[in-house]
CSV table of C-alpha atoms (C1' of nucleotides) in Angstrom, one decimal:
chain,number,residue,atom,x,y,z
J,25,UNK,CA,77.7,-60.2,46.2
J,26,UNK,CA,78.0,-63.5,44.5
J,27,UNK,CA,75.1,-64.9,42.5
J,28,UNK,CA,72.4,-66.4,44.5
J,29,UNK,CA,69.7,-68.9,43.8
J,30,UNK,CA,69.1,-72.5,43.7
J,31,UNK,CA,72.9,-73.0,43.3
J,32,UNK,CA,74.7,-71.2,46.0
J,33,UNK,CA,77.7,-70.2,44.1
J,34,UNK,CA,80.4,-70.7,46.5
J,35,UNK,CA,79.0,-72.9,49.3
J,36,UNK,CA,82.1,-74.5,50.3
J,37,UNK,CA,83.9,-71.4,51.5
J,38,UNK,CA,80.7,-70.0,52.9
J,39,UNK,CA,80.4,-73.1,55.1
J,40,UNK,CA,84.1,-72.7,56.2
J,41,UNK,CA,83.2,-69.1,57.2
J,42,UNK,CA,80.1,-70.0,59.0
J,43,UNK,CA,82.1,-72.5,60.9
J,44,UNK,CA,84.8,-69.9,61.7
J,45,UNK,CA,82.2,-67.7,63.3
J,46,UNK,CA,80.6,-70.5,65.3
J,47,UNK,CA,83.9,-71.9,66.5
J,48,UNK,CA,85.1,-68.6,67.7
J,49,UNK,CA,81.8,-68.0,69.5
J,50,UNK,CA,81.3,-71.4,71.2
J,51,UNK,CA,84.6,-73.3,70.8
J,52,UNK,CA,85.5,-76.1,68.4
J,53,UNK,CA,83.4,-78.6,70.4
J,54,UNK,CA,80.3,-76.3,70.2
J,55,UNK,CA,80.4,-76.0,66.5
J,56,UNK,CA,77.9,-78.3,64.8
J,57,UNK,CA,77.5,-79.1,61.2
J,58,UNK,CA,73.8,-78.4,61.2
J,59,UNK,CA,74.3,-74.9,62.6
J,60,UNK,CA,77.0,-74.1,60.1
J,61,UNK,CA,74.7,-75.3,57.2
J,62,UNK,CA,71.8,-73.0,58.6
J,63,UNK,CA,74.2,-70.1,59.0
J,64,UNK,CA,75.2,-70.5,55.4
J,65,UNK,CA,71.4,-70.6,54.5
J,66,UNK,CA,71.4,-74.3,53.4
J,67,UNK,CA,70.2,-77.7,54.3
J,68,UNK,CA,72.5,-79.8,56.5
J,69,UNK,CA,72.5,-82.4,53.8
J,70,UNK,CA,74.0,-79.9,51.3
J,71,UNK,CA,77.2,-79.9,53.3
J,72,UNK,CA,77.9,-83.4,52.1
J,73,UNK,CA,78.3,-82.1,48.5
J,74,UNK,CA,81.5,-80.4,49.7
J,75,UNK,CA,82.8,-82.3,52.8
J,76,UNK,CA,82.8,-85.8,53.9
J,77,UNK,CA,81.3,-84.8,57.1
J,78,UNK,CA,81.6,-82.7,60.2
J,79,UNK,CA,85.2,-83.5,60.9
J,80,UNK,CA,86.2,-82.9,57.3
J,81,UNK,CA,84.8,-79.4,57.5
J,82,UNK,CA,86.6,-78.8,60.7
J,83,UNK,CA,89.9,-80.0,59.2
J,84,UNK,CA,89.4,-77.7,56.2
J,85,UNK,CA,89.0,-74.7,58.6
J,86,UNK,CA,92.2,-75.8,60.4
J,87,UNK,CA,94.1,-76.1,57.2
J,88,UNK,CA,93.2,-72.6,55.9
J,89,UNK,CA,94.2,-71.5,59.4
J,90,UNK,CA,97.7,-73.1,59.1
J,91,UNK,CA,98.0,-71.6,55.6
J,92,UNK,CA,97.2,-68.1,56.8
J,93,UNK,CA,99.3,-68.6,59.8
J,94,UNK,CA,102.4,-69.7,57.7
J,95,UNK,CA,102.0,-66.8,55.5
J,96,UNK,CA,101.8,-64.3,58.3
J,97,UNK,CA,104.7,-65.8,60.0
J,98,UNK,CA,106.8,-65.7,56.8
J,99,UNK,CA,105.8,-62.2,56.1
J,100,UNK,CA,106.7,-61.1,59.8
J,101,UNK,CA,110.1,-62.9,59.5
J,102,UNK,CA,110.7,-61.2,56.1
J,103,UNK,CA,113.8,-63.4,55.4
J,104,UNK,CA,115.6,-62.3,58.5
J,105,UNK,CA,115.6,-58.6,57.8
J,106,UNK,CA,116.6,-56.3,59.2
J,107,UNK,CA,118.4,-58.6,61.5
J,108,UNK,CA,118.1,-62.1,62.7
J,109,UNK,CA,116.9,-60.9,66.1
J,110,UNK,CA,114.5,-58.3,65.0
J,111,UNK,CA,113.0,-60.6,62.5
J,112,UNK,CA,112.6,-63.2,65.2
J,113,UNK,CA,110.9,-60.9,67.6
J,114,UNK,CA,108.5,-59.9,64.8
J,115,UNK,CA,107.5,-63.5,64.3
J,116,UNK,CA,106.6,-63.7,68.1
J,117,UNK,CA,104.4,-60.7,67.8
J,118,UNK,CA,102.8,-62.1,64.6
J,119,UNK,CA,102.0,-65.2,66.6
J,120,UNK,CA,99.8,-63.4,69.1
J,121,UNK,CA,98.4,-61.2,66.3
J,122,UNK,CA,97.2,-64.3,64.5
J,123,UNK,CA,95.5,-65.8,67.6
J,124,UNK,CA,93.7,-62.5,68.3
J,125,UNK,CA,92.5,-61.8,64.7
J,126,UNK,CA,91.7,-65.3,63.7
J,127,UNK,CA,90.3,-67.0,66.9
J,128,UNK,CA,88.1,-69.4,64.9
J,129,UNK,CA,91.2,-70.6,63.0
J,130,UNK,CA,93.4,-70.7,66.0
J,131,UNK,CA,90.9,-72.9,68.0
J,132,UNK,CA,90.4,-75.3,65.1
J,133,UNK,CA,94.1,-75.6,64.8
J,134,UNK,CA,95.1,-76.1,68.3
J,135,UNK,CA,92.0,-76.9,70.4
J,136,UNK,CA,89.8,-79.1,68.2
J,137,UNK,CA,91.8,-82.2,69.0
J,138,UNK,CA,92.2,-83.0,65.2
J,139,UNK,CA,94.8,-85.7,64.6
J,140,UNK,CA,97.2,-84.7,62.0
J,141,UNK,CA,97.8,-88.3,61.0
J,142,UNK,CA,94.1,-88.6,59.8
J,143,UNK,CA,94.4,-85.5,57.6
J,144,UNK,CA,97.6,-85.7,55.5
J,145,UNK,CA,96.8,-82.3,53.6
J,146,UNK,CA,96.3,-80.7,56.9
J,147,UNK,CA,99.6,-82.1,58.3
J,148,UNK,CA,101.5,-80.8,55.3
J,149,UNK,CA,100.2,-77.3,55.7
J,150,UNK,CA,100.9,-77.5,59.4
J,151,UNK,CA,104.4,-78.6,58.9
J,152,UNK,CA,105.1,-75.8,56.3
J,153,UNK,CA,103.9,-73.2,58.9
J,154,UNK,CA,106.2,-74.7,61.6
J,155,UNK,CA,109.1,-74.6,59.2
J,156,UNK,CA,109.0,-70.8,59.3
J,157,UNK,CA,109.4,-70.7,62.9
J,158,UNK,CA,112.2,-73.3,62.8
J,159,UNK,CA,114.0,-71.3,60.1
J,160,UNK,CA,113.8,-68.1,62.2
J,161,UNK,CA,115.2,-70.1,65.2
J,162,UNK,CA,118.0,-71.6,63.2
J,163,UNK,CA,119.1,-68.2,61.9
J,164,UNK,CA,119.3,-66.9,65.5
J,165,UNK,CA,121.1,-69.9,66.6
J,166,UNK,CA,123.8,-69.6,64.0
J,167,UNK,CA,124.8,-66.2,65.8
J,168,UNK,CA,125.6,-68.0,68.9
J,169,UNK,CA,128.9,-69.6,69.9
J,170,UNK,CA,128.7,-73.2,68.9
J,171,UNK,CA,129.4,-74.5,72.3
J,172,UNK,CA,126.4,-73.0,74.1
J,173,UNK,CA,124.1,-73.1,71.3
J,174,UNK,CA,120.8,-75.0,72.0
J,175,UNK,CA,119.2,-77.1,69.2
J,176,UNK,CA,117.2,-74.8,67.1
J,177,UNK,CA,114.1,-76.9,67.4
J,178,UNK,CA,114.3,-76.6,71.2
J,179,UNK,CA,114.6,-72.9,70.8
J,180,UNK,CA,111.5,-72.6,68.6
J,181,UNK,CA,109.7,-75.0,70.8
J,182,UNK,CA,110.3,-72.8,73.8
J,183,UNK,CA,109.1,-69.7,71.9
J,184,UNK,CA,106.0,-71.6,70.6
J,185,UNK,CA,105.1,-73.0,74.0
J,186,UNK,CA,105.5,-69.5,75.7
J,187,UNK,CA,103.3,-67.9,72.9
J,188,UNK,CA,100.7,-70.7,73.1
J,189,UNK,CA,100.6,-70.5,76.9
J,190,UNK,CA,100.0,-66.7,76.8
J,191,UNK,CA,97.3,-67.0,74.3
J,192,UNK,CA,95.5,-69.8,76.2
J,193,UNK,CA,95.8,-68.4,79.6
J,194,UNK,CA,95.7,-64.7,79.1
J,195,UNK,CA,94.5,-63.7,75.8
J,196,UNK,CA,91.2,-65.3,76.0
J,197,UNK,CA,88.1,-63.6,77.3
J,198,UNK,CA,88.0,-65.9,80.3
J,199,UNK,CA,86.1,-64.0,83.0
J,200,UNK,CA,87.7,-64.4,86.3
J,201,UNK,CA,91.1,-65.3,85.0
J,202,UNK,CA,92.2,-62.0,83.5
J,203,UNK,CA,95.8,-61.3,82.9
J,204,UNK,CA,97.3,-58.4,85.1
J,205,UNK,CA,99.2,-57.4,81.9
J,206,UNK,CA,98.3,-56.9,78.2
J,207,UNK,CA,99.2,-60.3,76.6
J,208,UNK,CA,101.3,-58.6,74.0
J,209,UNK,CA,103.5,-56.9,76.6
J,210,UNK,CA,103.6,-60.1,78.6
J,211,UNK,CA,104.8,-62.2,75.6
J,212,UNK,CA,107.3,-59.5,74.4
J,213,UNK,CA,108.9,-59.2,77.9
J,214,UNK,CA,109.1,-63.0,78.2
J,215,UNK,CA,110.6,-63.4,74.8
J,216,UNK,CA,113.1,-60.5,75.8
J,217,UNK,CA,114.2,-62.2,79.0
J,218,UNK,CA,114.5,-65.5,77.2
J,219,UNK,CA,116.7,-64.1,74.5
J,220,UNK,CA,118.8,-62.3,77.2
J,221,UNK,CA,119.3,-65.7,78.8
J,222,UNK,CA,120.6,-67.1,75.5
J,223,UNK,CA,123.1,-64.1,75.4
J,224,UNK,CA,121.4,-62.7,72.3
J,225,UNK,CA,120.4,-59.5,74.0
J,226,UNK,CA,122.8,-57.4,76.2
J,227,UNK,CA,121.9,-57.6,79.9
J,228,UNK,CA,120.8,-53.9,79.7
J,229,UNK,CA,118.8,-54.4,76.4
H,24,UNK,CA,85.5,-102.0,99.2
H,25,UNK,CA,82.7,-99.7,100.5
H,26,UNK,CA,79.4,-101.3,101.2
H,27,UNK,CA,77.2,-101.8,98.2
H,28,UNK,CA,73.5,-102.2,97.7
H,29,UNK,CA,70.6,-99.9,97.1
H,30,UNK,CA,72.5,-97.1,98.5
H,31,UNK,CA,75.7,-96.6,96.9
H,32,UNK,CA,77.8,-95.4,99.8
H,33,UNK,CA,79.8,-92.7,98.2
H,34,UNK,CA,78.3,-91.9,94.9
H,35,UNK,CA,79.4,-88.3,94.9
H,36,UNK,CA,83.0,-89.2,94.8
H,37,UNK,CA,82.4,-92.1,92.6
H,38,UNK,CA,80.9,-89.9,90.0
H,39,UNK,CA,83.8,-87.5,90.2
H,40,UNK,CA,86.1,-90.3,89.6
H,41,UNK,CA,84.1,-91.7,86.7
H,42,UNK,CA,84.2,-88.2,85.2
H,43,UNK,CA,87.9,-88.0,85.6
H,44,UNK,CA,88.3,-91.2,83.6
H,45,UNK,CA,86.0,-90.0,80.9
H,46,UNK,CA,87.5,-86.6,80.6
H,47,UNK,CA,91.0,-87.9,80.4
H,48,UNK,CA,89.8,-90.3,77.6
H,49,UNK,CA,87.8,-88.0,75.5
H,50,UNK,CA,88.4,-84.5,76.6
H,51,UNK,CA,86.2,-82.3,78.7
H,52,UNK,CA,83.6,-81.8,75.9
H,53,UNK,CA,83.4,-85.6,75.2
H,54,UNK,CA,82.4,-86.2,78.9
H,55,UNK,CA,78.6,-86.8,79.5
H,56,UNK,CA,76.6,-86.9,82.6
H,57,UNK,CA,74.9,-90.0,81.5
H,58,UNK,CA,78.0,-91.9,80.7
H,59,UNK,CA,79.5,-90.9,84.2
H,60,UNK,CA,76.4,-92.2,85.8
H,61,UNK,CA,76.7,-95.4,83.9
H,62,UNK,CA,80.3,-95.8,84.7
H,63,UNK,CA,79.5,-95.4,88.5
H,64,UNK,CA,76.7,-98.0,88.0
H,65,UNK,CA,73.9,-95.7,88.6
H,66,UNK,CA,71.0,-94.1,86.7
H,67,UNK,CA,71.5,-90.6,85.3
H,68,UNK,CA,68.8,-89.3,87.4
H,69,UNK,CA,70.7,-90.3,90.5
H,70,UNK,CA,73.3,-87.8,89.8
H,71,UNK,CA,71.0,-84.9,90.6
H,72,UNK,CA,71.0,-86.1,94.2
H,73,UNK,CA,74.6,-84.8,94.4
H,74,UNK,CA,75.1,-82.2,91.7
H,75,UNK,CA,72.9,-79.5,90.2
H,76,UNK,CA,73.7,-80.9,86.8
H,77,UNK,CA,76.4,-81.6,84.2
H,78,UNK,CA,78.3,-78.5,84.8
H,79,UNK,CA,78.1,-78.6,88.4
H,80,UNK,CA,79.8,-82.0,88.3
H,81,UNK,CA,82.5,-80.7,85.9
H,82,UNK,CA,83.1,-77.8,88.3
H,83,UNK,CA,83.6,-80.3,91.3
H,84,UNK,CA,86.1,-82.1,89.2
H,85,UNK,CA,88.1,-78.9,88.4
H,86,UNK,CA,87.9,-77.7,92.0
H,87,UNK,CA,89.3,-81.0,93.3
H,88,UNK,CA,91.9,-80.6,90.6
H,89,UNK,CA,92.9,-77.0,91.9
H,90,UNK,CA,93.1,-78.4,95.4
H,91,UNK,CA,95.5,-81.2,94.4
H,92,UNK,CA,97.4,-78.8,92.3
H,93,UNK,CA,97.8,-76.3,95.0
H,94,UNK,CA,98.9,-78.8,97.5
H,95,UNK,CA,101.4,-80.3,95.0
H,96,UNK,CA,102.9,-77.0,94.2
H,97,UNK,CA,103.0,-76.0,97.9
H,98,UNK,CA,104.8,-79.3,98.7
H,99,UNK,CA,107.3,-78.8,95.9
H,100,UNK,CA,108.0,-75.2,96.9
H,101,UNK,CA,108.6,-76.4,100.5
H,102,UNK,CA,108.6,-72.8,101.8
H,103,UNK,CA,111.6,-71.9,99.6
H,104,UNK,CA,114.0,-74.6,100.8
H,105,UNK,CA,116.7,-75.2,100.2
H,106,UNK,CA,116.9,-71.9,98.2
H,107,UNK,CA,114.4,-69.6,96.5
H,108,UNK,CA,115.9,-70.8,93.2
H,109,UNK,CA,115.8,-74.5,93.7
H,110,UNK,CA,112.4,-74.4,95.3
H,111,UNK,CA,111.2,-72.3,92.4
H,112,UNK,CA,112.5,-74.9,89.8
H,113,UNK,CA,110.9,-77.6,91.9
H,114,UNK,CA,107.5,-76.0,91.3
H,115,UNK,CA,108.1,-75.9,87.6
H,116,UNK,CA,108.7,-79.7,87.7
H,117,UNK,CA,105.7,-80.2,89.8
H,118,UNK,CA,103.5,-78.4,87.3
H,119,UNK,CA,104.3,-80.7,84.5
H,120,UNK,CA,104.1,-83.8,86.8
H,121,UNK,CA,100.6,-82.6,87.9
H,122,UNK,CA,99.5,-82.4,84.2
H,123,UNK,CA,100.9,-85.8,83.5
H,124,UNK,CA,99.5,-87.7,86.5
H,125,UNK,CA,96.2,-86.0,86.7
H,126,UNK,CA,95.2,-85.4,83.0
H,127,UNK,CA,91.4,-85.5,83.8
H,128,UNK,CA,91.9,-82.8,86.5
H,129,UNK,CA,94.0,-80.7,84.3
H,130,UNK,CA,91.7,-80.8,81.3
H,131,UNK,CA,88.8,-79.9,83.6
H,132,UNK,CA,90.7,-77.0,85.1
H,133,UNK,CA,92.1,-75.5,81.9
H,134,UNK,CA,90.3,-76.9,78.9
H,135,UNK,CA,86.7,-77.2,79.9
H,136,UNK,CA,85.9,-73.6,79.5
H,137,UNK,CA,84.4,-73.1,83.0
H,138,UNK,CA,83.9,-69.6,83.9
H,139,UNK,CA,85.3,-68.9,87.4
H,140,UNK,CA,82.8,-66.2,87.9
H,141,UNK,CA,79.9,-68.7,87.8
H,142,UNK,CA,81.5,-70.9,90.4
H,143,UNK,CA,82.7,-69.1,93.5
H,144,UNK,CA,84.0,-72.0,95.3
H,145,UNK,CA,86.0,-73.0,92.3
H,146,UNK,CA,87.4,-69.5,91.9
H,147,UNK,CA,88.5,-69.6,95.5
H,148,UNK,CA,90.5,-72.9,95.3
H,149,UNK,CA,91.9,-71.7,91.9
H,150,UNK,CA,93.1,-68.5,93.5
H,151,UNK,CA,94.7,-70.4,96.4
H,152,UNK,CA,96.7,-72.5,94.0
H,153,UNK,CA,97.9,-69.6,91.9
H,154,UNK,CA,99.0,-67.9,95.1
H,155,UNK,CA,101.6,-70.6,95.6
H,156,UNK,CA,103.2,-69.7,92.3
H,157,UNK,CA,103.0,-66.1,93.0
H,158,UNK,CA,104.8,-66.6,96.3
H,159,UNK,CA,107.5,-68.6,94.8
H,160,UNK,CA,108.0,-65.9,92.1
H,161,UNK,CA,108.1,-63.1,94.7
H,162,UNK,CA,110.7,-64.8,96.8
H,163,UNK,CA,112.8,-64.9,93.8
H,164,UNK,CA,112.3,-61.4,92.7
H,165,UNK,CA,113.4,-60.3,96.2
H,166,UNK,CA,116.8,-61.7,95.3
H,167,UNK,CA,117.2,-59.4,92.3
H,168,UNK,CA,118.5,-55.8,92.2
H,169,UNK,CA,115.3,-53.6,92.7
H,170,UNK,CA,116.0,-51.6,89.4
H,171,UNK,CA,115.8,-54.6,87.0
H,172,UNK,CA,113.3,-56.6,88.9
H,173,UNK,CA,110.2,-57.5,87.0
H,174,UNK,CA,106.9,-57.5,88.7
H,175,UNK,CA,106.5,-60.8,90.5
H,176,UNK,CA,103.1,-61.5,88.8
H,177,UNK,CA,104.6,-61.0,85.5
H,178,UNK,CA,107.4,-63.4,86.4
H,179,UNK,CA,105.0,-66.1,87.5
H,180,UNK,CA,102.8,-65.5,84.5
H,181,UNK,CA,105.8,-66.2,82.2
H,182,UNK,CA,106.6,-69.4,83.9
H,183,UNK,CA,103.0,-70.5,84.0
H,184,UNK,CA,102.6,-69.7,80.3
H,185,UNK,CA,105.7,-71.7,79.4
H,186,UNK,CA,104.6,-74.7,81.4
H,187,UNK,CA,101.1,-74.6,80.1
H,188,UNK,CA,102.3,-74.3,76.5
H,189,UNK,CA,104.6,-77.2,76.9
H,190,UNK,CA,101.9,-79.3,78.4
H,191,UNK,CA,99.4,-78.5,75.6
H,192,UNK,CA,101.6,-78.6,72.6
H,193,UNK,CA,104.2,-81.3,73.6
H,194,UNK,CA,103.1,-83.4,76.5
H,195,UNK,CA,99.8,-84.6,75.0
H,196,UNK,CA,99.5,-87.8,73.0
H,197,UNK,CA,98.7,-85.9,69.9
H,198,UNK,CA,99.8,-88.2,67.1
H,199,UNK,CA,101.7,-86.3,64.3
H,200,UNK,CA,102.6,-83.5,66.5
H,201,UNK,CA,105.3,-85.1,68.7
H,202,UNK,CA,107.8,-83.2,70.4
H,203,UNK,CA,111.5,-83.7,69.4
H,204,UNK,CA,112.3,-83.5,73.1
H,205,UNK,CA,110.9,-85.0,76.3
H,206,UNK,CA,108.6,-82.3,77.7
H,207,UNK,CA,110.2,-82.4,81.1
H,208,UNK,CA,113.7,-81.6,79.4
H,209,UNK,CA,112.1,-78.9,77.3
H,210,UNK,CA,110.5,-77.2,80.2
H,211,UNK,CA,113.5,-77.4,82.4
H,212,UNK,CA,115.8,-76.0,79.8
H,213,UNK,CA,113.3,-73.2,79.0
H,214,UNK,CA,113.0,-72.2,82.6
H,215,UNK,CA,116.8,-72.3,83.0
H,216,UNK,CA,117.4,-69.9,80.0
H,217,UNK,CA,114.6,-67.7,81.4
H,218,UNK,CA,116.2,-67.5,84.8
H,219,UNK,CA,119.6,-66.9,83.3
H,220,UNK,CA,118.1,-64.0,81.3
H,221,UNK,CA,116.9,-62.5,84.7
H,222,UNK,CA,120.4,-62.9,86.0
H,223,UNK,CA,119.3,-65.5,88.6
H,224,UNK,CA,121.6,-68.2,87.1
H,225,UNK,CA,125.2,-67.5,86.0
H,226,UNK,CA,125.8,-67.6,82.3
H,227,UNK,CA,127.5,-71.0,82.7
H,228,UNK,CA,125.1,-72.4,85.1
F,18,DT,C1',65.5,-106.2,121.7
F,19,DG,C1',61.5,-105.0,118.8
F,20,DT,C1',58.5,-102.0,116.3
F,21,DA,C1',56.8,-97.8,113.9
F,22,DC,C1',58.1,-94.3,111.2
F,23,DA,C1',60.7,-90.5,108.8
F,24,DT,C1',64.4,-89.8,105.6
F,25,DC,C1',66.2,-89.6,101.4
F,26,DA,C1',69.4,-92.0,97.9
F,27,DG,C1',68.4,-94.2,93.9
F,28,DT,C1',64.9,-96.1,90.2
F,29,DG,C1',62.7,-96.3,85.8
F,30,DA,C1',60.1,-94.3,82.5
F,31,DA,C1',59.3,-90.4,80.0
F,32,DC,C1',60.1,-85.8,77.7
F,33,DG,C1',61.8,-82.9,74.0
F,34,DC,C1',65.8,-81.7,71.6
F,35,DG,C1',69.4,-81.3,68.3
F,36,DC,C1',72.7,-84.0,66.4
F,37,DG,C1',75.2,-86.4,62.0
F,38,DT,C1',74.0,-88.8,58.3
F,39,DT,C1',71.2,-91.2,54.3
F,40,DC,C1',68.2,-91.1,50.6
F,41,DA,C1',65.4,-90.4,46.5
F,42,DC,C1',64.2,-86.3,44.4
F,43,DT,C1',64.3,-81.9,41.8
F,44,DG,C1',65.3,-78.3,39.0
F,45,DA,C1',68.9,-74.7,37.7
F,46,DT,C1',73.0,-74.6,35.0
F,47,DG,C1',76.0,-75.4,31.2
F,48,DT,C1',77.1,-78.0,27.0
F,49,DA,C1',76.5,-80.4,22.4
F,50,DC,C1',74.4,-80.1,18.3
Q,11,DT,C1',69.8,-68.8,18.0
Q,12,DG,C1',67.2,-72.7,19.8
Q,13,DT,C1',66.5,-77.2,21.5
Q,14,DA,C1',67.7,-81.7,23.9
Q,15,DC,C1',70.0,-83.4,27.4
Q,16,DA,C1',73.4,-84.6,31.1
Q,17,DT,C1',75.3,-82.9,35.2
Q,18,DC,C1',75.1,-82.3,39.8
Q,19,DA,C1',74.2,-78.8,43.8
Q,20,DG,C1',70.8,-78.4,46.9
Q,21,DT,C1',66.1,-80.0,48.9
Q,22,DG,C1',63.2,-82.1,52.3
Q,23,DA,C1',61.9,-85.8,54.8
Q,24,DA,C1',63.4,-89.4,57.6
Q,25,DC,C1',66.4,-92.2,60.6
Q,26,DG,C1',68.3,-93.8,65.0
Q,27,DC,C1',70.9,-91.9,68.7
Q,28,DG,C1',72.3,-90.1,73.1
Q,29,DC,C1',71.8,-86.2,75.5
Q,30,DG,C1',70.3,-83.4,80.0
Q,31,DT,C1',66.6,-83.0,82.8
Q,32,DT,C1',61.9,-84.1,85.2
Q,33,DC,C1',58.9,-86.8,87.9
Q,34,DA,C1',56.4,-89.8,90.9
Q,35,DC,C1',57.9,-93.8,93.0
Q,36,DT,C1',60.2,-97.3,96.1
Q,37,DG,C1',62.6,-99.3,99.4
Q,38,DA,C1',66.9,-99.6,102.3
Q,39,DT,C1',68.8,-97.1,106.2
Q,40,DG,C1',68.8,-95.1,110.6
Q,41,DT,C1',66.4,-93.2,114.7
Q,42,DA,C1',62.8,-92.7,118.3
Q,43,DC,C1',60.5,-95.0,121.6
DNA sequence: TGTACATCAGTGAACGCGCGTTCACTGATGTAC
DNA sequence: TGTACATCAGTGAACGCGCGTTCACTGATGTAC
């Protein structure tokens, strides 16, 4: 336990974590600066020692999310080992795992409506995370005959969109809109069919 | 122009349309009952003559959205003409067209966090719209050899997730996160690759 | 056609609330000597 | 080691605001006779 008292010790990170909890409970729009402060055991005004305001705190949450996300994807990709294909499939699974384990981060990143233009640091971290996906897609593209190879960025955009769609529509606790399949299976099957369509998996695979 | 005066004439629909505009401008969370009332030229209290409250108005917007959505999809599907495959692809395009042309409806339906359980009428209309997609998927599945046929609901879930992902990630005016491809092309190419993976398109198609 | 009346859609004022943000302040902490 | 002092993280009160919702009301509309 960090030292306590008049000075908090690590209020900045405590606020980020309070925000994470609130966002995952009530969504990025339901999160309020005042409640995050209260959760961290501090006056709302104290927040302004560490952040420019509500949106700045939200952007910090998103940025930390992109950092974790990028690391997770890079770890899953593992420099293309044991094969470009296996490594690619691993990143797909990592995407969903991230959304599941870090719902607050995920919502701040994709559902808070933050404009990347207004937060250069955030934009940088986000770009770095996306680069991992692009690298994985490029490595796979290189294995395809040049004449029927889609652009790698389109490739990764498809996988990203499919993953994001599965998360938003089927991996949330939305009562009344339950998925007939576990999201993990749904995504894995979808990626499998897609890769088969690109000739990267045998028709029987 | 409908008659004006002390009695509005068609306030209920006017409020829905005001809400639509506000939602597409500021998102489903930025929409307020008071502003919708003001936009419709009416006191906030007047809203309660037609809706139980803020959420009820939002649910009405979503329900009208699902109704339009269902009709649009059914029209695009056109009872499977000229072929199950062509009709299926048409519904994919219709999905994106709906999101583009009816952003307020789309956001109310998918981004407002309404629980279908709490709004039975909404749940019914939503189910009817989804049934169109399921029907299109089932018709396509019937053309596949039984031993490698995925469940039709998984099939439609994949297409729905891909479409939704493309809309959310690439078809919004999110500055700084622009798509390298037109969303329509991205979705059409993605669906093409997916159908090829199912053996429903020739490898050269 | 004219009058009396019931209906009910919208008014306008008021409410309590929580929000983000500001400000002068206080007092714990860490450093210089 | 002890003292004086600068720093600055957090306090607490206050602000103006717009929100959703309520209430008694008013007066335009439509119907019965």
